[in-house]
Coordinates of C-alpha atoms (C1' of nucleotides) in Angstrom, one line a residue:
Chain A
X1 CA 11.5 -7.9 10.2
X2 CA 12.6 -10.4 7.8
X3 CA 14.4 -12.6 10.1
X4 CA 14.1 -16.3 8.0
X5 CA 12.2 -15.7 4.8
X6 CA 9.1 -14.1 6.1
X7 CA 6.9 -14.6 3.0
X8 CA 5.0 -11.6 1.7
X9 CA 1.7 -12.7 2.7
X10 CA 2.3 -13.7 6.5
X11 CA 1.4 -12.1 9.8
X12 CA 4.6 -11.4 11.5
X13 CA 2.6 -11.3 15.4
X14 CA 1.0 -14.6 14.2
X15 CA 4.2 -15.9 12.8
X16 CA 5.8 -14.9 16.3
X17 CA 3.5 -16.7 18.6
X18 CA 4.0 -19.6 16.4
X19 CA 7.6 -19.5 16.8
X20 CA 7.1 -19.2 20.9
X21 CA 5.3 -22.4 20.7
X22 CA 8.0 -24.5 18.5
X23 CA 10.9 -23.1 20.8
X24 CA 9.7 -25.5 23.5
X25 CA 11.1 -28.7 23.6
X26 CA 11.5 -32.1 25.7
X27 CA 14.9 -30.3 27.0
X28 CA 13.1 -26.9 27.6
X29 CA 9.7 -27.7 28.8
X30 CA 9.0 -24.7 30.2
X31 CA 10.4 -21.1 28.7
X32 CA 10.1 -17.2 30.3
X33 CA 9.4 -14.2 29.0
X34 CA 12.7 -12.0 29.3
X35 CA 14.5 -15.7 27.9
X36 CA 11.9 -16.0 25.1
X37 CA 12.6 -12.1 24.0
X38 CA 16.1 -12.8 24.2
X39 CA 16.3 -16.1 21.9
X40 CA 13.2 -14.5 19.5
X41 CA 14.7 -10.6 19.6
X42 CA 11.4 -9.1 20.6
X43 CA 10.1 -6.4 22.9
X44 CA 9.7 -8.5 26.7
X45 CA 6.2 -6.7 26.3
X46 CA 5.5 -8.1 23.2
X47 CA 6.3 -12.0 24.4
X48 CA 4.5 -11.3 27.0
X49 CA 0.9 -10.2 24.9
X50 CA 1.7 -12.7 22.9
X51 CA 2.4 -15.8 25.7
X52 CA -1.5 -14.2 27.4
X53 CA -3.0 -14.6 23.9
X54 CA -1.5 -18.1 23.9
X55 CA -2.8 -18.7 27.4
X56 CA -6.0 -17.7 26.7
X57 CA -6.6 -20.4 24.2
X58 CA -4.9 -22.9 26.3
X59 CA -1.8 -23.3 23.9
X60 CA 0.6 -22.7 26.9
X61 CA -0.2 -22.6 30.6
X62 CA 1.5 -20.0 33.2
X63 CA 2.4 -21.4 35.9
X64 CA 1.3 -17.9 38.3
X65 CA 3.6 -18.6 41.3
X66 CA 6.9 -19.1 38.9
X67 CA 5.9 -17.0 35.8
X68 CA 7.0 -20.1 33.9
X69 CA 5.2 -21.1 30.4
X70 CA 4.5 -24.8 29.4
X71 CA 2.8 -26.1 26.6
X72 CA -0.9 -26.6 27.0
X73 CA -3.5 -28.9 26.5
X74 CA -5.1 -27.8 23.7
X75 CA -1.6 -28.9 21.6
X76 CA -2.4 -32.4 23.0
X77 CA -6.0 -32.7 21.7
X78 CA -4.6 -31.0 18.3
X79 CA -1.9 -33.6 17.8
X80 CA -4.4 -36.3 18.4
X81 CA -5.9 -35.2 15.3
X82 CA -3.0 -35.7 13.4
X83 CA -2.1 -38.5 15.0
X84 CA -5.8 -40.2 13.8
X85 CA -5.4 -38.9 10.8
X86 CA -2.6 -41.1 9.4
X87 CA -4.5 -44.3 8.4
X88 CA -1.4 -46.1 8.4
X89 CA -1.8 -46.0 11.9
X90 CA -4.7 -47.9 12.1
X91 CA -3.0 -50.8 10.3
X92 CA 0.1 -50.7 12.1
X93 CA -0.7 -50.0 15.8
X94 CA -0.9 -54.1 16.2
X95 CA 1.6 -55.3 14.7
X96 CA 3.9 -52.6 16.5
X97 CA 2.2 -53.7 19.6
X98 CA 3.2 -57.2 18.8
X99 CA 6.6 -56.1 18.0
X100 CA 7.5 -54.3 21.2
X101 CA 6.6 -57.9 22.8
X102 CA 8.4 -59.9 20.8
X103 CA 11.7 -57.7 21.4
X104 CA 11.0 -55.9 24.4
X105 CA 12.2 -52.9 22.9
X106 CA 10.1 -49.9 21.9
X107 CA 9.1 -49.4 18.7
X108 CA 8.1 -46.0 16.2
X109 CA 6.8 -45.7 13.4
X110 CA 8.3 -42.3 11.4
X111 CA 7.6 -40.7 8.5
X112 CA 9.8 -38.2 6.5
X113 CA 9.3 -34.8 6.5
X114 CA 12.1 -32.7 4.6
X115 CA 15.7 -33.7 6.3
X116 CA 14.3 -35.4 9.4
X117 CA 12.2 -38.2 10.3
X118 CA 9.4 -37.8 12.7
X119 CA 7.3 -40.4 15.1
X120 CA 4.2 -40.5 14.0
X121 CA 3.8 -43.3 16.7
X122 CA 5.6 -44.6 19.6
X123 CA 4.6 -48.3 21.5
X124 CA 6.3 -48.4 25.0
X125 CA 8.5 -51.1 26.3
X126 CA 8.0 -52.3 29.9
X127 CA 12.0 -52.2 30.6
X128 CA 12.7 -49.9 33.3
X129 CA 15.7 -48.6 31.2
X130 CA 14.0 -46.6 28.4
X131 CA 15.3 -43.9 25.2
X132 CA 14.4 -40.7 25.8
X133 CA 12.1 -40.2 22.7
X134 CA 8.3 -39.3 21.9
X135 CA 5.6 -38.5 19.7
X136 CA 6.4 -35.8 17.2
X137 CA 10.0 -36.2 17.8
X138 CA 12.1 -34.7 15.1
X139 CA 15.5 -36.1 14.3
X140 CA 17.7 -35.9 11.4
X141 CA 17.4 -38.9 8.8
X142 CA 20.7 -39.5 7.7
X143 CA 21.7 -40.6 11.3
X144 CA 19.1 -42.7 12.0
X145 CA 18.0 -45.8 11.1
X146 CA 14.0 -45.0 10.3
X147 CA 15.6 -42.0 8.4
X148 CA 18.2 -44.2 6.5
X149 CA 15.8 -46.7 5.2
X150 CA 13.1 -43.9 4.1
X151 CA 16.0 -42.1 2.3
X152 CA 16.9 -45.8 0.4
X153 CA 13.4 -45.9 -0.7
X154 CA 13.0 -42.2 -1.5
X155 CA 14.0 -40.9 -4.5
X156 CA 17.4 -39.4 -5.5
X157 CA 16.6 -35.7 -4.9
X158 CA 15.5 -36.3 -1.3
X159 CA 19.1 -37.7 -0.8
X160 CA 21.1 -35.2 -2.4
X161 CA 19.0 -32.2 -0.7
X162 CA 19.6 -33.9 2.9
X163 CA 23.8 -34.5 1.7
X164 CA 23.3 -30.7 0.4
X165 CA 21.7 -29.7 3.6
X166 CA 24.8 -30.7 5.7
X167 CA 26.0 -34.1 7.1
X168 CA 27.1 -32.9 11.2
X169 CA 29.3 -35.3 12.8
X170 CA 26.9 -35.3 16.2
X171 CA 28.9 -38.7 17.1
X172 CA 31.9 -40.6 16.5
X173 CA 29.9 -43.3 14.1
X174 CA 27.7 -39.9 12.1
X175 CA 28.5 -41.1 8.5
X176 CA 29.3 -37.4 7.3
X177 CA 30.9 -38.5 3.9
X178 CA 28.5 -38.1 0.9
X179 CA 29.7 -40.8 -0.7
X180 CA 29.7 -43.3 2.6
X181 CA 26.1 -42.8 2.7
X182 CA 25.0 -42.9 -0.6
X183 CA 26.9 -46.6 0.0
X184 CA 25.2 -47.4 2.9
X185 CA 22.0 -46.4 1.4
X186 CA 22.4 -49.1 -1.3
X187 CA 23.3 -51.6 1.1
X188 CA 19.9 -50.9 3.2
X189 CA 17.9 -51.2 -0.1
X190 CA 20.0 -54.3 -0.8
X191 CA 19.2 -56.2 2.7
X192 CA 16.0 -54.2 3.5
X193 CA 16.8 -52.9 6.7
X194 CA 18.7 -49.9 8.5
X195 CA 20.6 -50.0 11.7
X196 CA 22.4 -47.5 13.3
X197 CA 24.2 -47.8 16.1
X198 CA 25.3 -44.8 18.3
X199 CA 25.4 -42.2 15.1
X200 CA 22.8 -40.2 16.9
X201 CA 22.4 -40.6 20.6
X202 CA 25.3 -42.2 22.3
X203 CA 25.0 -45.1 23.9
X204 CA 21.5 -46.4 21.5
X205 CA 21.5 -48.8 18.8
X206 CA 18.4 -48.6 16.5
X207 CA 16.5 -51.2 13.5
X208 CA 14.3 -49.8 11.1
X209 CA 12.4 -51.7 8.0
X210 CA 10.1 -50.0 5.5
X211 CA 6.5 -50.2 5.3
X212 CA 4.8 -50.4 1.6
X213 CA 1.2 -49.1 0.7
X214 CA -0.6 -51.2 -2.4
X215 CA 1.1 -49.4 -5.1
X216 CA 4.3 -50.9 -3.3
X217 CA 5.9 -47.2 -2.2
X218 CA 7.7 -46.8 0.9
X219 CA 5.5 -44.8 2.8
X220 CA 6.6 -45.4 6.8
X221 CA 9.3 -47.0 9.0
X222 CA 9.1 -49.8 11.6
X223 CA 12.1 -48.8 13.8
X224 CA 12.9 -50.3 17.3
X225 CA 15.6 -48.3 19.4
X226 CA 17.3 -49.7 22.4
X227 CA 20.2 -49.4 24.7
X228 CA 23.4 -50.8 22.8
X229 CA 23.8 -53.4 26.0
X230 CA 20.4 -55.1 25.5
X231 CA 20.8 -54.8 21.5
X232 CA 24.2 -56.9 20.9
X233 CA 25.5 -57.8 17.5
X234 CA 24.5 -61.5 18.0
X235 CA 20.8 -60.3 19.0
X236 CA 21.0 -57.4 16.3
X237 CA 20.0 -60.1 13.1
X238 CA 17.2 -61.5 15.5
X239 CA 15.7 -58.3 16.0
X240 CA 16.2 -57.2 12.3
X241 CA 14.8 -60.2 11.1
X242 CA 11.7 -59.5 13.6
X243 CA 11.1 -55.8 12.3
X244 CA 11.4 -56.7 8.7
X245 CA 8.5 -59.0 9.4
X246 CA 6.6 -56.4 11.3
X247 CA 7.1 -54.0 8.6
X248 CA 5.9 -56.6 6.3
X249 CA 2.7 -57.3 8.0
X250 CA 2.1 -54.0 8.3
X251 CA 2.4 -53.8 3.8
X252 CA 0.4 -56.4 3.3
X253 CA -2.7 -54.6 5.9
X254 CA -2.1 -51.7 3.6
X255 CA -2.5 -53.9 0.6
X256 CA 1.0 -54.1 -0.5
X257 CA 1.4 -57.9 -2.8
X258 CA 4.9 -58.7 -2.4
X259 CA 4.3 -61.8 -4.6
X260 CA 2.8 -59.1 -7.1
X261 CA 5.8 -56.9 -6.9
X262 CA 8.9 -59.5 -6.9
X263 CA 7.1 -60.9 -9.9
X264 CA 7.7 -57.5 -11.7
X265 CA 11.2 -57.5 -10.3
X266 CA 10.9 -54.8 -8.1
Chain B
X1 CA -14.6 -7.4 18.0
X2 CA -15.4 -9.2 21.1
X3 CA -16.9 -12.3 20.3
X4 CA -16.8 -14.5 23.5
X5 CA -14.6 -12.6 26.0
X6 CA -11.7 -10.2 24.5
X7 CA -9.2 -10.2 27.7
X8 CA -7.9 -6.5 26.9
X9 CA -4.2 -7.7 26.7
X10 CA -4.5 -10.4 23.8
X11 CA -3.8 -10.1 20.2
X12 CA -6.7 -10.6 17.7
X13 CA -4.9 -11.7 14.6
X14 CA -3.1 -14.5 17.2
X15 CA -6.2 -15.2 18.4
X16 CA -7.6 -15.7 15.1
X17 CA -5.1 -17.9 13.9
X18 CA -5.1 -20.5 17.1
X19 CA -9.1 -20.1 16.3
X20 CA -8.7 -22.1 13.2
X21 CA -6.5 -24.8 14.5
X22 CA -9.0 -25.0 17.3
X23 CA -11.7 -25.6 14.7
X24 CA -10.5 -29.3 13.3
X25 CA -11.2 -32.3 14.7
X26 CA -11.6 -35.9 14.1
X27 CA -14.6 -35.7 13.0
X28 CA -13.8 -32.6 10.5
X29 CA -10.2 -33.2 9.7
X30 CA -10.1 -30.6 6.8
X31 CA -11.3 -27.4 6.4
X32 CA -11.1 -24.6 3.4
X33 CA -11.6 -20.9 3.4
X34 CA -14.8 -20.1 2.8
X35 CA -16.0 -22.5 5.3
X36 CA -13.5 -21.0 7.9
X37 CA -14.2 -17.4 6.9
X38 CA -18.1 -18.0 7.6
X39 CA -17.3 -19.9 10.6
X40 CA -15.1 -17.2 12.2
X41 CA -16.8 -14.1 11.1
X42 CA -13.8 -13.2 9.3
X43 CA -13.3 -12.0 5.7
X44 CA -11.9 -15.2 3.6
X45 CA -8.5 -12.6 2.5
X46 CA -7.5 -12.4 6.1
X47 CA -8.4 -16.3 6.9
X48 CA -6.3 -16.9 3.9
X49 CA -3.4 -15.0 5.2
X50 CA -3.7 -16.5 8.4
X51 CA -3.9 -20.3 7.3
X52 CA -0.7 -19.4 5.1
X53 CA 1.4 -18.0 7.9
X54 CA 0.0 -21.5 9.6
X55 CA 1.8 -23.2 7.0
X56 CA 4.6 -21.6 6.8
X57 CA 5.5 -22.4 10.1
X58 CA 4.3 -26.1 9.5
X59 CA 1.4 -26.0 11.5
X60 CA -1.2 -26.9 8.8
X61 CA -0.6 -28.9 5.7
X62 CA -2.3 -27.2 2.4
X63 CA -3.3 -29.9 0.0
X64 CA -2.4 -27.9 -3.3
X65 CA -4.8 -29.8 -5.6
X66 CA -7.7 -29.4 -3.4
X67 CA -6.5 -26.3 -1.4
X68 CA -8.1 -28.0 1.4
X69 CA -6.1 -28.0 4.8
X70 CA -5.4 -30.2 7.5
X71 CA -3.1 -29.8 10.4
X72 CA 0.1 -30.3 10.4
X73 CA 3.2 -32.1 11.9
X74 CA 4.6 -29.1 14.4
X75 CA 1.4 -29.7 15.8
X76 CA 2.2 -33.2 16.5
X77 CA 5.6 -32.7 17.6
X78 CA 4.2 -30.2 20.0
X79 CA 1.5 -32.5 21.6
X80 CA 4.5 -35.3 22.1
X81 CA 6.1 -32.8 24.2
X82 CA 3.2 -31.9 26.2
X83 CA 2.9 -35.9 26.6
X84 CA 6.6 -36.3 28.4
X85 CA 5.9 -33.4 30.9
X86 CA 3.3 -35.6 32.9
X87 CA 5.4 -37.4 35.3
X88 CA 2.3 -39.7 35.7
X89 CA 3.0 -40.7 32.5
X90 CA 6.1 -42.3 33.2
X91 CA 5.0 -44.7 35.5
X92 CA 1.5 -45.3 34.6
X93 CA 2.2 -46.5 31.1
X94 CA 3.8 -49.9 32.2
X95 CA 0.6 -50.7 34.0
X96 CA -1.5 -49.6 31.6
X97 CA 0.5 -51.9 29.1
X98 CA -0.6 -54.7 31.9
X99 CA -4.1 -53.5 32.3
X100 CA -4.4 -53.5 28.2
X101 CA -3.3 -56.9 27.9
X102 CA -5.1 -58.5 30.9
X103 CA -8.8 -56.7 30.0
X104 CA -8.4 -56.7 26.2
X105 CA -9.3 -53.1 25.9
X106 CA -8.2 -49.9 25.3
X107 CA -7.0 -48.0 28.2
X108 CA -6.2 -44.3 28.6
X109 CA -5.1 -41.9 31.4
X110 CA -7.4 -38.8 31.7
X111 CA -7.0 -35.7 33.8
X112 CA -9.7 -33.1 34.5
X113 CA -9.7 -29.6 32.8
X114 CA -11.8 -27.0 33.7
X115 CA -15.4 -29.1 33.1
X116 CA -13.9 -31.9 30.9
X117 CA -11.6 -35.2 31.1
X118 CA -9.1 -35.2 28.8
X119 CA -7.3 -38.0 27.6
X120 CA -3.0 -38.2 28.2
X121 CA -2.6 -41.3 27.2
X122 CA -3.8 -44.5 25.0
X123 CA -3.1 -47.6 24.7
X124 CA -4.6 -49.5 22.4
X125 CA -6.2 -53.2 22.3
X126 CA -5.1 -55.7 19.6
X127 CA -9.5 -56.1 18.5
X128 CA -10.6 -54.9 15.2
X129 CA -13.5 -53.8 16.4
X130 CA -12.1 -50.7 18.0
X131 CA -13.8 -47.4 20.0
X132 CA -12.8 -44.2 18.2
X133 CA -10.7 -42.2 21.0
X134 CA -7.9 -40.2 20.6
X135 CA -4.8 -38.6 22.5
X136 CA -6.2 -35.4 23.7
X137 CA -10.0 -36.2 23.2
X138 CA -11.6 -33.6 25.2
X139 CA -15.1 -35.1 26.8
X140 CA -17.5 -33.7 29.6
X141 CA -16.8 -34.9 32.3
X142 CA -20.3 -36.0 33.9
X143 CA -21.0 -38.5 31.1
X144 CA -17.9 -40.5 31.1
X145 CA -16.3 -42.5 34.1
X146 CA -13.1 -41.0 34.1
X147 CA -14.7 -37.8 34.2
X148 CA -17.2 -39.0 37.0
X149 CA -14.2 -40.5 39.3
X150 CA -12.2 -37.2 38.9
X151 CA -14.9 -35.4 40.2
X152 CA -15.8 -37.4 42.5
X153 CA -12.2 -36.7 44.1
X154 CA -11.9 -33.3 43.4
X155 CA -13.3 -30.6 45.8
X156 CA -17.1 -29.2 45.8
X157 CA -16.9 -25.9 43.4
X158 CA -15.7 -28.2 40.9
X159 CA -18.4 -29.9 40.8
X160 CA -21.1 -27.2 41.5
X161 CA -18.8 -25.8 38.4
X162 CA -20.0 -28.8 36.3
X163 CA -23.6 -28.7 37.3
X164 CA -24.0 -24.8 36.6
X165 CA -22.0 -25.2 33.4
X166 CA -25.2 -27.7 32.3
X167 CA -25.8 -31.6 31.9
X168 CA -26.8 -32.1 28.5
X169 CA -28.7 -34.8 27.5
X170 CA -26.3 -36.7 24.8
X171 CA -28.3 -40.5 25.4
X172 CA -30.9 -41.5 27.0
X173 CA -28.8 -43.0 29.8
X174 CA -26.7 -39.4 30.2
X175 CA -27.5 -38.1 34.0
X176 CA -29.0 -34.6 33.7
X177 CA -30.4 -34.1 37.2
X178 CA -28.1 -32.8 39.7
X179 CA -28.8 -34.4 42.4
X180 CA -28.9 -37.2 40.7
X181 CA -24.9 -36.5 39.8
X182 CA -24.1 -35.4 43.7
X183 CA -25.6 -39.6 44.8
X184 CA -23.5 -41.0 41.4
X185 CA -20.2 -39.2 42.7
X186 CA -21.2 -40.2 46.0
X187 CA -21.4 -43.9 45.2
X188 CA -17.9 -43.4 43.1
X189 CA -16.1 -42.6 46.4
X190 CA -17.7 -45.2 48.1
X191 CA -17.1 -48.4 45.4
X192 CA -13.5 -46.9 44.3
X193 CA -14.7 -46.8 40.9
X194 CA -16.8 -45.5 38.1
X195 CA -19.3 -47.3 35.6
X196 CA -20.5 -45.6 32.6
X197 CA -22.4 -47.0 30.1
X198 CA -24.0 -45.3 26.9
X199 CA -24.0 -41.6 28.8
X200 CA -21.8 -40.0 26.3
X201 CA -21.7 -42.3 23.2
X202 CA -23.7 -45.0 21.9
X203 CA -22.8 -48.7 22.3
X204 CA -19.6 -48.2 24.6
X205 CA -19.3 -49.1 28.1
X206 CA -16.0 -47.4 30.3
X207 CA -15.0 -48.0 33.4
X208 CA -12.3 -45.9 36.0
X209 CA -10.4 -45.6 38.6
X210 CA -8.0 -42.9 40.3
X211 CA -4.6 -42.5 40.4
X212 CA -3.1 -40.7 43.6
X213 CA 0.2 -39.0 44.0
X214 CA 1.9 -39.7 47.2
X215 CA -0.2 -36.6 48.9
X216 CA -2.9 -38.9 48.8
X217 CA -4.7 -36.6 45.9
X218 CA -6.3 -38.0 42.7
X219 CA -3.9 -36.7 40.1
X220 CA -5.5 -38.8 36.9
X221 CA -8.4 -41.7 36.6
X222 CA -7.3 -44.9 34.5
X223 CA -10.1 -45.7 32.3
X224 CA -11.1 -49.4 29.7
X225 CA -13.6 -48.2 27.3
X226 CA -14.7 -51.1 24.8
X227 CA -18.2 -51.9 23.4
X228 CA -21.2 -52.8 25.7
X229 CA -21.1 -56.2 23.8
X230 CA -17.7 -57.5 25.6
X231 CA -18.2 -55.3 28.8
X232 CA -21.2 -57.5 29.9
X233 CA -23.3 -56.9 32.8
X234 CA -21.4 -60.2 34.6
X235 CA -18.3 -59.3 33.2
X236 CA -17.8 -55.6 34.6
X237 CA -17.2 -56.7 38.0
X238 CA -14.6 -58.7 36.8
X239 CA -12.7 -55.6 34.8
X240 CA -13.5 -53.0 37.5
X241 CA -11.5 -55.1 39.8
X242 CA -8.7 -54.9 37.5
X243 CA -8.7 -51.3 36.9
X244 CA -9.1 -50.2 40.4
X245 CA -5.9 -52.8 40.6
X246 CA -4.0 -50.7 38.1
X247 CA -5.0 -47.5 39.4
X248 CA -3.7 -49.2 42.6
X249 CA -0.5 -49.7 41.9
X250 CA 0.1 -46.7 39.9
X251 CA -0.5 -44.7 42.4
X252 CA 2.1 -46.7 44.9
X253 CA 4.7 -46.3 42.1
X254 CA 3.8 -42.4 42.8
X255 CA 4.6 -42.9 45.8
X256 CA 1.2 -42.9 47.5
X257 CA 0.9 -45.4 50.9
X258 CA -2.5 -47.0 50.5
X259 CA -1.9 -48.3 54.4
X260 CA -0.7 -44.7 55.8
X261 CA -3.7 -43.1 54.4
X262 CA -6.2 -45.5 56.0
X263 CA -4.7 -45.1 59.0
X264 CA -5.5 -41.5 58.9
X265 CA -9.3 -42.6 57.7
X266 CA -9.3 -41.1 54.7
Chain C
dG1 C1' -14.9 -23.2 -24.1
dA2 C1' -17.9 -20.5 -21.3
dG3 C1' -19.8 -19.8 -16.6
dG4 C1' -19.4 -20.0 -11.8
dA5 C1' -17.3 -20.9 -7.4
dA6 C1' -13.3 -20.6 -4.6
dA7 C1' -8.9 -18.9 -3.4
dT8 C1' -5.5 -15.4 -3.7
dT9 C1' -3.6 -10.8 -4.4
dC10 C1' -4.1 -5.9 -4.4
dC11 C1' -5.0 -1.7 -2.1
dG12 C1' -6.3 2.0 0.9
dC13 C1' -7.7 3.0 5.6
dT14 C1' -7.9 2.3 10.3
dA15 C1' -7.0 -0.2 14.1
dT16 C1' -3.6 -2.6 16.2
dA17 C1' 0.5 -4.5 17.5
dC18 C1' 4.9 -2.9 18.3
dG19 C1' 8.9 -0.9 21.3
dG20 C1' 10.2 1.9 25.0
dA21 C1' 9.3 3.7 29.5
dA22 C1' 7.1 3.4 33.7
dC23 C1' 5.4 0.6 37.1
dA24 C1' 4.9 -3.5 40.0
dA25 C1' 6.5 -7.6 41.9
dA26 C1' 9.5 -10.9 43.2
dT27 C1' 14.2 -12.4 44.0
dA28 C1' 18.9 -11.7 45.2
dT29 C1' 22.4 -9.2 47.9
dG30 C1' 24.7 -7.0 51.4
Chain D
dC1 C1' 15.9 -6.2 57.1
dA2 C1' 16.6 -2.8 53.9
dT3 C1' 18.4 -2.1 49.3
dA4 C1' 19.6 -3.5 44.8
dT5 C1' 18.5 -6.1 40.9
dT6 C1' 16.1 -8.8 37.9
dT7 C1' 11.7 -10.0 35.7
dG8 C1' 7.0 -9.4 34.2
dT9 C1' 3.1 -6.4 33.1
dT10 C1' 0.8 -2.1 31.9
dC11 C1' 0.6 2.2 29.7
dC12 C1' 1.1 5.1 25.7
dG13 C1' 2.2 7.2 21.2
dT14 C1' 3.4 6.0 16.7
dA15 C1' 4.1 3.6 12.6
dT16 C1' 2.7 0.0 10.3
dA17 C1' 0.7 -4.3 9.9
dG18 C1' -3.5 -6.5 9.3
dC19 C1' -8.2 -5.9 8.1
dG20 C1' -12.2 -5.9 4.6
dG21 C1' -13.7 -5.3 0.1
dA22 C1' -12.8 -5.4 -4.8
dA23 C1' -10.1 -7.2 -8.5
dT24 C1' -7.8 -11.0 -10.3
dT25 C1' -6.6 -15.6 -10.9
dT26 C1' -7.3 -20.5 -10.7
dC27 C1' -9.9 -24.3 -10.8
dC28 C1' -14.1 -27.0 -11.5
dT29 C1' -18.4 -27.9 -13.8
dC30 C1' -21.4 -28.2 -17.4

DNA sequence: GAGGAAATTCCGCTATACGGAACAAATATG
DNA sequence: CATATTTGTTCCGTATAGCGGAATTTCCTC
């Protein structure tokens, strides 16, 4: 039964009807039994007692004319919770707000989590031509540019696990040598920004700063992503220069003295 | 082992397991064995064997200095998800943006579920003094005006659902009689709006509207929430406008044809 | 450094969750 | 329109996984 690494002391059904829930996705809203035994190798009357179970506590709803599964609302109200959890959200929800309006773009704020960043928040933009992303969203950090700058500011072990962990060429502009990143690192910590343009997602161009808390570490990225058209490389220093003051605001709410810090020569 | 309502086909360990991340909220962020063993009726072994197959599928986070847990980040990817299924979302966010910016307050889109509102989205106001709602909140629905204007719209049994399910008394403002509701919801469909003001929680004043798909049926209510102090008495009329505005128009970008619908005399 | 509380691990027993088969329902096919 | 096929659910016997309680370890507290 030891499919991953199932750890001595877990519950394989549990375990399972955990798995059922992560294997939905922005792509794959909605999954089916027979499909879900398939991808998970399990008995179709096993997904199916453990997709009613799931039901029952409103983690998935079945849709009874189709027999299709979605994710349920008692996910929502769970990642609310989370969501309010993170105080730098409190700080940074206005100056993100202001940010979107000042650019037009919309604008995340991600955390790291192992080899990928994640939104912890997203603010809209009002342009009828939007990036697929949302809340929660996982992506991997070396192509991107909240993920670049958080791996500038992390230490040297994060970098060399995510280099260890595999550099996939998902686009033409994927930096997938070592050694080009570890460069390109140096140069975000050096100008205090990340882009990344179309290393990811073809056809987006991203801008990510990072946010300090008072003992001056990195603990969040501002990042605005955008169609390449509306993000041109004459606009791209204006915009950088924009989200770098965002993410600066946001510090100095969380206490961070750059005065203090530059002064120590940080 | 049939503590509320066993259906025969679910699986107990499962249902343990979604139990616990059931049991945070905002209010109670973190929880620890002992507290969830005596809250569950379970032995602590098997909560701690549950809560560890939790983490290991990154579903709660285990704080190893205080073995205290909170949930975690799959959880939040999982409720961003849910969040790009609604279609409403997509085109109520812009004018929620507008309706945010124009009122000054926060803004959310709720739905109904089962005898509750619960809240899609949020958009949040730029004043520090802030009402504490999040993504997901879950709130009865006869003490809050989102909740009132959804069941105002929706059909009888929902509403005789409600009433049999109990009105508590949360403030002294809260409506507890039913008839008392039936003439409130009445009123609702009448103005094309509900007020509420200190029914559910004191020292906040809400007000909402619907939103209809292009069937003519209320899908979702748009709904300000902010303090009493800057939803004045001679104010309200003034921000009720604007939300039934909102609601308005996005429920033509739904496709919904305010002047075909009169025409029928609905 | 001892005492106590809390979490984890161990262990034996039973209940339970599993897979396979049978059944039911819905969809596709001719 | 009947038949074939796919898909989901229920049933059932068995093996084992998950349960509770005790033992052990870890971590505070005094």
């Amino acid at each position: 039964m030891s499919k991953t690494k199932s750890n001595p002391q877990t519950l394989s059904s549990v375990r399972n009807a955990l798995r059922i829930l992560k294997s939905f996705s922005t792509f794959e809203p909605t999954k089916r039994v027979s499909e879900l035994a398939e991808s998970l190798g399990l008995a179709k009357s096993t997904v199916s007692r453990l997709l009613a179970t799931l039901a029952s506590e409103g983690f998935v709803i079945k849709d009874e004319k189709t027999k299709a599964y979605k994710l349920g609302l008692s996910v929502l109200t769970l990642g609310g919770i989370v969501t309010n959890n993170f105080e730098i959200h409190k700080e940074a929800v206005p100056v993100l707000n202001k940010l979107v309006n000042d650019t037009g773009e919309t604008a995340h704020l991600a955390i790291l989590d192992g080899n990928d960043t994640i939104y912890i928040h997203k603010e809209e933009c009002n342009h009828p031509v939007r990036i697929l992303t949302h809340l929660g969203r996982r992506n991997p950090a070396y192509c991107t540019s909240s993920g670049k700058v958080l791996l500038a500011f992390s230490d040297r072990e994060t970098v060399e696990q995510v280099i260890e962990n595999g550099l996939v060429k998902h686009m033409p502009n994927t930096i997938t040598d070592p050694d080009e990143l570890r460069k390109e690192l140096k140069k975000i910590r050096e100008q205090g920004y990340a882009i990344s343009t179309e290393e990811l997602t073809e056809g987006t161009r991203s801008v990510a700063a990072p946010i300090r808390d008072y003992t001056g570490k990195v603990v969040c990225a501002v990042t605005v992503v955008g169609p390449i058209q509306r993000m041109h490389d004459h606009k791209i220093q204006e915009i950088a220069k924009k989200v770098v003051r965002a993410a600066e605001d946001a510090s100095e709410r969380l206490g961070y003295d750059k005065r203090y810090f530059r002064q120590l020569g940080k």
